[in-house]
């Protein structure tokens, strides 16, 4: 069952001595089934992917899969200790990247919560950046929703 939620995504990308942090707060949907969490939200102008839909599936602390649909298509898998190929569609071209999963700290329940993903982005086995993504899910109070 999908439930309306406020999703806050805070991402820090580090490359060498430089780090950049961005934050997105958006309305979306949160689902919970069989110990797996599902987040879905619409991208905005602020993310550069306006009109696209992003879905994130969290499977405990073993695996997280991000799927983006629309003009830009992306499938990114974070699995600690594993390297996955990723085609990242920037909207102006496709980048062939490798995602090296480092850590998933999952504190999500059927009522929301938090999850943190840590992964490296490599290209041709060369480190481009280290990403740390913290996601917070707060279910909307149903008393404020229309019947």
mmCIF file of C-alpha atoms in Angstrom:
data_model
loop_
_atom_site.group_PDB
_atom_site.id
_atom_site.type_symbol
_atom_site.label_atom_id
_atom_site.label_comp_id
_atom_site.label_asym_id
_atom_site.label_seq_id
_atom_site.Cartn_x
_atom_site.Cartn_y
_atom_site.Cartn_z
ATOM 1 C CA UNK A 1 0.000 0.000 0.000
ATOM 2 C CA UNK A 2 1.340 3.402 -0.997
ATOM 3 C CA UNK A 3 0.963 6.224 1.468
ATOM 4 C CA UNK A 4 1.624 9.957 0.955
ATOM 5 C CA UNK A 5 4.912 11.064 2.470
ATOM 6 C CA UNK A 6 7.355 13.931 2.716
ATOM 7 C CA UNK A 7 10.725 12.734 1.430
ATOM 8 C CA UNK A 8 13.917 14.610 2.295
ATOM 9 C CA UNK A 9 17.058 13.694 0.371
ATOM 10 C CA UNK A 10 20.396 15.139 1.458
ATOM 11 C CA UNK A 11 23.294 14.124 -0.783
ATOM 12 C CA UNK A 12 26.964 14.905 -0.292
ATOM 13 C CA UNK A 13 29.349 14.232 -3.155
ATOM 14 C CA UNK A 14 33.074 14.365 -2.416
ATOM 15 C CA UNK A 15 35.863 14.467 -4.980
ATOM 16 C CA UNK A 16 39.377 14.985 -3.677
ATOM 17 C CA UNK A 17 39.360 17.848 -1.168
ATOM 18 C CA UNK A 18 36.043 19.249 -2.388
ATOM 19 C CA UNK A 19 32.552 18.332 -1.231
ATOM 20 C CA UNK A 20 29.143 19.558 -2.328
ATOM 21 C CA UNK A 21 25.888 18.974 -0.466
ATOM 22 C CA UNK A 22 22.425 19.323 -1.959
ATOM 23 C CA UNK A 23 19.048 18.836 -0.350
ATOM 24 C CA UNK A 24 15.634 18.111 -1.833
ATOM 25 C CA UNK A 25 12.368 18.066 0.095
ATOM 26 C CA UNK A 26 9.478 16.709 -1.931
ATOM 27 C CA UNK A 27 6.072 15.090 -1.718
ATOM 28 C CA UNK A 28 5.916 11.466 -2.778
ATOM 29 C CA UNK A 29 4.635 8.045 -1.881
ATOM 30 C CA UNK A 30 6.021 5.450 0.513
ATOM 31 C CA UNK A 31 5.238 1.762 0.465
ATOM 32 C CA UNK A 32 6.275 -1.131 2.655
ATOM 33 C CA UNK A 33 5.948 -4.772 1.674
ATOM 34 C CA UNK A 34 7.737 -7.849 2.981
ATOM 35 C CA UNK A 35 10.445 -5.821 4.705
ATOM 36 C CA UNK A 36 11.150 -3.785 1.575
ATOM 37 C CA UNK A 37 10.620 -0.045 1.316
ATOM 38 C CA UNK A 38 9.518 1.743 -1.865
ATOM 39 C CA UNK A 39 9.765 5.506 -2.394
ATOM 40 C CA UNK A 40 8.386 7.268 -5.455
ATOM 41 C CA UNK A 41 8.511 10.980 -6.273
ATOM 42 C CA UNK A 42 8.419 13.377 -9.203
ATOM 43 C CA UNK A 43 11.636 15.152 -10.142
ATOM 44 C CA UNK A 44 11.595 18.954 -10.310
ATOM 45 C CA UNK A 45 13.416 21.775 -12.060
ATOM 46 C CA UNK A 46 15.763 21.914 -9.055
ATOM 47 C CA UNK A 47 17.105 18.416 -9.781
ATOM 48 C CA UNK A 48 17.433 18.973 -13.513
ATOM 49 C CA UNK A 49 15.092 16.078 -14.301
ATOM 50 C CA UNK A 50 11.737 17.879 -14.269
ATOM 51 C CA UNK A 51 8.842 15.606 -15.176
ATOM 52 C CA UNK A 52 10.715 12.352 -14.565
ATOM 53 C CA UNK A 53 9.587 9.841 -11.928
ATOM 54 C CA UNK A 54 12.097 8.327 -9.529
ATOM 55 C CA UNK A 55 11.525 5.126 -7.575
ATOM 56 C CA UNK A 56 13.877 3.866 -4.884
ATOM 57 C CA UNK A 57 13.584 0.301 -3.569
ATOM 58 C CA UNK A 58 15.409 -0.474 -0.311
ATOM 59 C CA UNK A 59 15.950 -4.137 0.593
ATOM 60 C CA UNK A 60 17.186 -4.099 4.182
ATOM 61 C CA UNK A 61 20.880 -3.272 4.346
ATOM 62 C CA UNK A 62 21.655 -5.520 1.394
ATOM 63 C CA UNK A 63 20.552 -3.545 -1.661
ATOM 64 C CA UNK A 64 19.104 -0.251 -2.877
ATOM 65 C CA UNK A 65 17.920 0.259 -6.459
ATOM 66 C CA UNK A 66 17.131 3.669 -7.941
ATOM 67 C CA UNK A 67 15.082 3.774 -11.142
ATOM 68 C CA UNK A 68 14.348 7.005 -13.006
ATOM 69 C CA UNK A 69 11.777 7.062 -15.815
ATOM 70 C CA UNK A 70 10.919 9.794 -18.278
ATOM 71 C CA UNK A 71 13.160 11.796 -20.575
ATOM 72 C CA UNK A 72 16.178 10.662 -18.524
ATOM 73 C CA UNK A 73 16.424 6.971 -17.719
ATOM 74 C CA UNK A 74 18.723 5.664 -14.999
ATOM 75 C CA UNK A 75 19.148 2.402 -13.116
ATOM 76 C CA UNK A 76 21.580 2.674 -10.217
ATOM 77 C CA UNK A 77 22.206 -0.208 -7.790
ATOM 78 C CA UNK A 78 23.969 0.165 -4.436
ATOM 79 C CA UNK A 79 24.982 -3.135 -2.897
ATOM 80 C CA UNK A 80 27.722 -3.112 -0.222
ATOM 81 C CA UNK A 81 30.869 -4.852 -1.424
ATOM 82 C CA UNK A 82 29.678 -5.095 -5.035
ATOM 83 C CA UNK A 83 30.394 -3.168 -8.232
ATOM 84 C CA UNK A 84 27.515 -2.532 -10.669
ATOM 85 C CA UNK A 85 27.520 -0.975 -14.130
ATOM 86 C CA UNK A 86 25.213 2.016 -14.481
ATOM 87 C CA UNK A 87 24.076 3.973 -17.494
ATOM 88 C CA UNK A 88 23.353 7.465 -16.216
ATOM 89 C CA UNK A 89 21.275 9.532 -18.615
ATOM 90 C CA UNK A 90 22.069 13.213 -18.105
ATOM 91 C CA UNK A 91 19.414 14.314 -20.577
ATOM 92 C CA UNK A 92 22.143 15.391 -22.991
ATOM 93 C CA UNK A 93 23.964 12.067 -23.158
ATOM 94 C CA UNK A 94 24.565 8.752 -21.425
ATOM 95 C CA UNK A 95 27.508 8.169 -19.092
ATOM 96 C CA UNK A 96 28.803 4.641 -18.459
ATOM 97 C CA UNK A 97 29.628 4.531 -14.752
ATOM 98 C CA UNK A 98 30.404 1.957 -12.091
ATOM 99 C CA UNK A 99 28.708 2.140 -8.716
ATOM 100 C CA UNK A 100 30.726 0.585 -5.895
ATOM 101 C CA UNK A 101 28.516 0.043 -2.858
ATOM 102 C CA UNK A 102 30.104 0.714 0.518
ATOM 103 C CA UNK A 103 27.325 0.855 3.090
ATOM 104 C CA UNK A 104 23.579 0.921 3.643
ATOM 105 C CA UNK A 105 22.249 1.935 7.057
ATOM 106 C CA UNK A 106 18.536 1.240 7.008
ATOM 107 C CA UNK A 107 16.216 2.503 9.755
ATOM 108 C CA UNK A 108 13.012 2.419 7.717
ATOM 109 C CA UNK A 109 9.864 0.730 8.990
ATOM 110 C CA UNK A 110 6.301 0.603 7.721
ATOM 111 C CA UNK A 111 5.866 4.034 9.359
ATOM 112 C CA UNK A 112 8.768 5.759 7.593
ATOM 113 C CA UNK A 113 12.195 6.555 9.037
ATOM 114 C CA UNK A 114 15.645 7.049 7.556
ATOM 115 C CA UNK A 115 18.170 5.323 5.333
ATOM 116 C CA UNK A 116 21.719 6.257 4.366
ATOM 117 C CA UNK A 117 23.567 5.018 1.283
ATOM 118 C CA UNK A 118 27.329 5.336 0.787
ATOM 119 C CA UNK A 119 28.827 4.499 -2.589
ATOM 120 C CA UNK A 120 31.663 5.389 -4.932
ATOM 121 C CA UNK A 121 31.214 6.432 -8.525
ATOM 122 C CA UNK A 122 33.965 5.099 -10.772
ATOM 123 C CA UNK A 123 34.657 5.412 -14.461
ATOM 124 C CA UNK A 124 37.068 2.858 -15.989
ATOM 125 C CA UNK A 125 38.011 1.784 -12.425
ATOM 126 C CA UNK A 126 39.033 5.349 -11.564
ATOM 127 C CA UNK A 127 37.351 6.997 -8.581
ATOM 128 C CA UNK A 128 35.297 10.031 -9.608
ATOM 129 C CA UNK A 129 33.404 10.726 -6.390
ATOM 130 C CA UNK A 130 32.188 9.364 -3.075
ATOM 131 C CA UNK A 131 28.464 9.854 -2.460
ATOM 132 C CA UNK A 132 26.676 9.814 0.872
ATOM 133 C CA UNK A 133 22.887 10.035 0.515
ATOM 134 C CA UNK A 134 20.668 10.429 3.571
ATOM 135 C CA UNK A 135 16.944 9.937 2.977
ATOM 136 C CA UNK A 136 14.241 10.710 5.510
ATOM 137 C CA UNK A 137 10.622 9.601 5.045
ATOM 138 C CA UNK A 138 7.819 11.165 7.077
ATOM 139 C CA UNK A 139 4.308 9.897 6.435
ATOM 140 C CA UNK A 140 1.716 12.599 5.889
ATOM 141 C CA UNK A 141 -0.920 12.924 8.590
ATOM 142 C CA UNK A 142 -4.000 11.383 7.012
ATOM 143 C CA UNK A 143 -6.254 13.847 8.852
ATOM 144 C CA UNK A 144 -5.066 16.562 6.441
ATOM 145 C CA UNK A 145 -5.779 14.542 3.304
ATOM 146 C CA UNK A 146 -9.009 14.843 1.330
ATOM 147 C CA UNK A 147 -11.429 11.929 1.694
#
